[in-house]
Short mmCIF file of C-alpha atoms and ligand atoms in Angstrom, two decimals:
data_model
loop_
_atom_site.label_atom_id
_atom_site.label_comp_id
_atom_site.label_asym_id
_atom_site.label_seq_id
_atom_site.Cartn_x
_atom_site.Cartn_y
_atom_site.Cartn_z
CA UNK A 832 -12.27 -3.37 -18.94
CA UNK A 833 -9.34 -0.78 -17.43
CA UNK A 834 -10.18 1.57 -14.53
CA UNK A 835 -9.39 5.35 -14.88
CA UNK A 836 -6.87 4.83 -18.01
CA UNK A 837 -4.64 2.37 -16.02
CA UNK A 838 -3.39 -1.07 -17.97
CA UNK A 839 -4.68 -4.58 -16.92
CA UNK A 840 -3.34 -5.91 -13.69
CA UNK A 841 0.49 -7.03 -14.37
CA UNK A 842 1.33 -10.17 -12.73
CA UNK A 843 5.10 -8.98 -13.10
CA UNK A 844 4.86 -5.89 -10.92
CA UNK A 845 7.56 -5.62 -8.27
CA UNK A 846 4.70 -6.03 -5.07
CA UNK A 847 3.19 -9.07 -6.88
CA UNK A 848 6.49 -10.54 -6.94
CA UNK A 849 7.17 -9.72 -3.07
CA UNK A 850 3.43 -11.25 -2.58
CA UNK A 851 4.57 -14.49 -4.71
CA UNK A 852 7.73 -14.66 -2.25
CA UNK A 853 10.24 -13.86 -5.44
CA UNK A 854 11.57 -10.81 -3.68
CA UNK A 855 12.57 -10.44 -0.07
CA UNK A 856 10.57 -7.46 1.93
CA UNK A 857 11.04 -6.22 5.16
CA UNK A 858 7.69 -7.68 6.54
CA UNK A 859 5.74 -6.03 9.53
CA UNK A 860 2.12 -7.72 8.92
CA UNK A 861 0.58 -10.51 7.01
CA UNK A 862 -3.21 -11.63 7.05
CA UNK A 863 -5.66 -13.29 4.64
CA UNK A 864 -6.22 -9.72 3.23
CA UNK A 865 -3.04 -7.90 3.43
CA UNK A 866 0.70 -7.54 3.38
CA UNK A 867 2.65 -4.61 5.00
CA UNK A 868 6.51 -4.10 5.00
CA UNK A 869 8.90 -1.39 5.08
CA UNK A 870 9.46 1.06 1.84
CA UNK A 871 12.76 0.45 0.50
CA UNK A 872 13.43 4.20 0.08
CA UNK A 873 11.68 5.71 3.06
CA UNK A 874 10.41 9.02 3.13
CA UNK A 875 10.02 9.42 6.71
CA UNK A 876 11.25 7.40 9.96
CA UNK A 877 8.64 5.06 10.00
CA UNK A 878 7.43 4.24 6.20
CA UNK A 879 5.09 1.30 5.79
CA UNK A 880 3.45 -0.01 2.52
CA UNK A 881 0.63 -2.02 2.99
CA UNK A 882 -0.98 -3.77 -0.07
CA UNK A 883 -4.03 -5.88 -0.90
CA UNK A 884 -3.34 -9.84 -1.51
CA UNK A 885 -5.88 -9.63 -4.56
CA UNK A 886 -4.86 -8.38 -7.86
CA UNK A 887 -5.84 -4.52 -7.86
CA UNK A 888 -3.65 -2.21 -9.92
CA UNK A 889 -4.85 1.14 -8.17
CA UNK A 890 -7.31 2.69 -5.84
CA UNK A 891 -9.33 3.04 -8.30
CA UNK A 892 -9.43 -0.60 -9.24
CA UNK A 893 -9.48 -1.88 -5.65
CA UNK A 894 -12.35 0.64 -4.53
CA UNK A 895 -14.32 -0.09 -7.99
CA UNK A 896 -13.90 -4.08 -8.20
CA UNK A 897 -12.88 -5.06 -4.67
CA UNK A 898 -15.32 -7.03 -2.76
CA UNK A 899 -16.84 -5.85 0.47
CA UNK A 900 -14.90 -8.74 2.66
CA UNK A 901 -11.55 -7.45 0.50
CA UNK A 902 -12.11 -3.66 1.27
CA UNK A 903 -13.26 -4.28 4.93
CA UNK A 904 -10.40 -6.55 5.58
CA UNK A 905 -7.67 -4.26 3.90
CA UNK A 906 -8.53 -1.31 5.51
CA UNK A 907 -8.92 -2.76 8.87
CA UNK A 908 -5.52 -4.62 8.51
CA UNK A 909 -3.87 -0.98 7.63
CA UNK A 910 -5.50 0.44 11.18
CA UNK A 911 -3.79 -2.49 12.76
CA UNK A 912 -0.33 -2.15 11.37
CA UNK A 913 -0.22 1.44 12.28
CA UNK A 914 -1.43 0.68 15.62
CA UNK A 915 1.25 -1.91 16.08
CA UNK A 916 3.85 0.30 15.13
CA UNK A 917 2.80 2.66 17.62
CA UNK A 918 1.63 5.37 15.30
CA UNK A 919 -1.86 6.31 16.61
CA UNK A 920 -0.24 8.26 19.18
CA UNK A 921 1.36 11.41 18.27
CA UNK A 922 -0.29 10.58 14.85
CA UNK A 923 0.52 9.29 10.98
CA UNK A 924 -0.27 9.87 7.42
CA UNK A 925 -1.97 7.50 4.90
CA UNK A 926 -1.36 8.10 1.25
CA UNK A 927 -2.38 6.26 -1.54
CA UNK A 928 -0.87 7.51 -5.07
CA UNK A 929 -3.35 7.18 -7.82
CA UNK A 930 -2.27 7.02 -11.72
CA UNK A 931 0.17 9.24 -13.75
CA UNK A 932 -0.75 12.64 -11.97
CA UNK A 933 -0.95 10.89 -8.53
CA UNK A 934 2.57 9.88 -9.04
CA UNK A 935 2.07 5.98 -9.03
CA UNK A 936 4.87 4.03 -9.66
CA UNK A 937 3.95 0.69 -8.93
CA UNK A 938 1.20 -0.68 -10.58
CA UNK A 939 -0.45 -2.73 -7.30
CA UNK A 940 -2.72 -0.73 -5.18
CA UNK A 941 -1.18 -0.09 -1.93
CA UNK A 942 -1.29 2.78 0.99
CA UNK A 943 1.92 4.55 2.31
CA UNK A 944 1.98 4.85 6.32
CA UNK A 945 4.14 7.48 7.34
CA UNK A 946 5.15 8.70 10.48
CA UNK A 947 7.62 8.66 13.23
CA UNK A 948 8.08 12.68 12.90
CA UNK A 949 5.66 15.70 12.51
CA UNK A 950 4.78 15.66 9.03
CA UNK A 951 3.33 19.22 8.30
CA UNK A 952 0.07 19.60 6.42
CA UNK A 953 0.59 17.83 2.97
CA UNK A 954 3.32 16.01 1.35
CA UNK A 955 5.84 18.80 -0.25
CA UNK A 956 5.47 18.90 -4.23
CA UNK A 957 8.09 16.22 -5.83
P1 5GP B 2052 3.98 4.76 -5.49
O1 5GP B 2052 4.94 6.09 -6.03
O2 5GP B 2052 3.97 3.79 -6.57
O3 5GP B 2052 2.96 5.17 -4.74
O4 5GP B 2052 5.05 4.01 -4.53
C1 5GP B 2052 5.67 2.92 -4.38
C2 5GP B 2052 6.82 2.78 -3.46
O5 5GP B 2052 7.14 1.44 -3.48
C3 5GP B 2052 7.62 4.08 -3.67
O6 5GP B 2052 8.10 4.24 -2.08
C4 5GP B 2052 8.84 2.77 -3.71
O7 5GP B 2052 9.96 3.03 -2.62
C5 5GP B 2052 8.63 1.76 -3.00
N1 5GP B 2052 9.30 0.22 -3.81
C6 5GP B 2052 9.64 0.23 -5.02
N2 5GP B 2052 10.49 -1.13 -5.15
C7 5GP B 2052 10.41 -1.56 -4.07
C8 5GP B 2052 10.57 -2.65 -3.50
O8 5GP B 2052 11.46 -3.64 -4.19
N3 5GP B 2052 10.82 -3.27 -1.92
C9 5GP B 2052 10.22 -2.34 -1.21
N4 5GP B 2052 10.23 -2.58 -0.14
N5 5GP B 2052 9.54 -1.17 -1.86
C10 5GP B 2052 9.61 -0.85 -3.05
#
């Protein structure tokens, strides 16, 4: 079954390959639930991606099908990453692009953490 029109999980997506160690990343955090690494094309002084270890293609997929342990473990890890990066004070932005209208490019669920400068009220239209 697909979720919100997205295709089934594609094992060849770039983040799946990073998780398998086939492609390098600038890792900032890893535990049993999540991997976090610097975005290859940062859009803020700090731009880190946090991805779950499980095979979920989007926020819709993860929120619908992730186990309680996966969801709790993942979101706690994301908060820990932001804390460890020193972003809690003065603050940061968390963003998940979902599907076509959300502008999602990589079909493995991920959170963007943006920080290091004042980001304004919302992300500018692209
Ligand atoms: P999306 O648009 O799917 O929410 O965001 C995908 C993000 O992944 C983009 O910000 C893009 O720069 C980043 N990205 C794409 N390929 C790679 C890669 O190979 N390594 C890293 N670290 N980031 C990537």
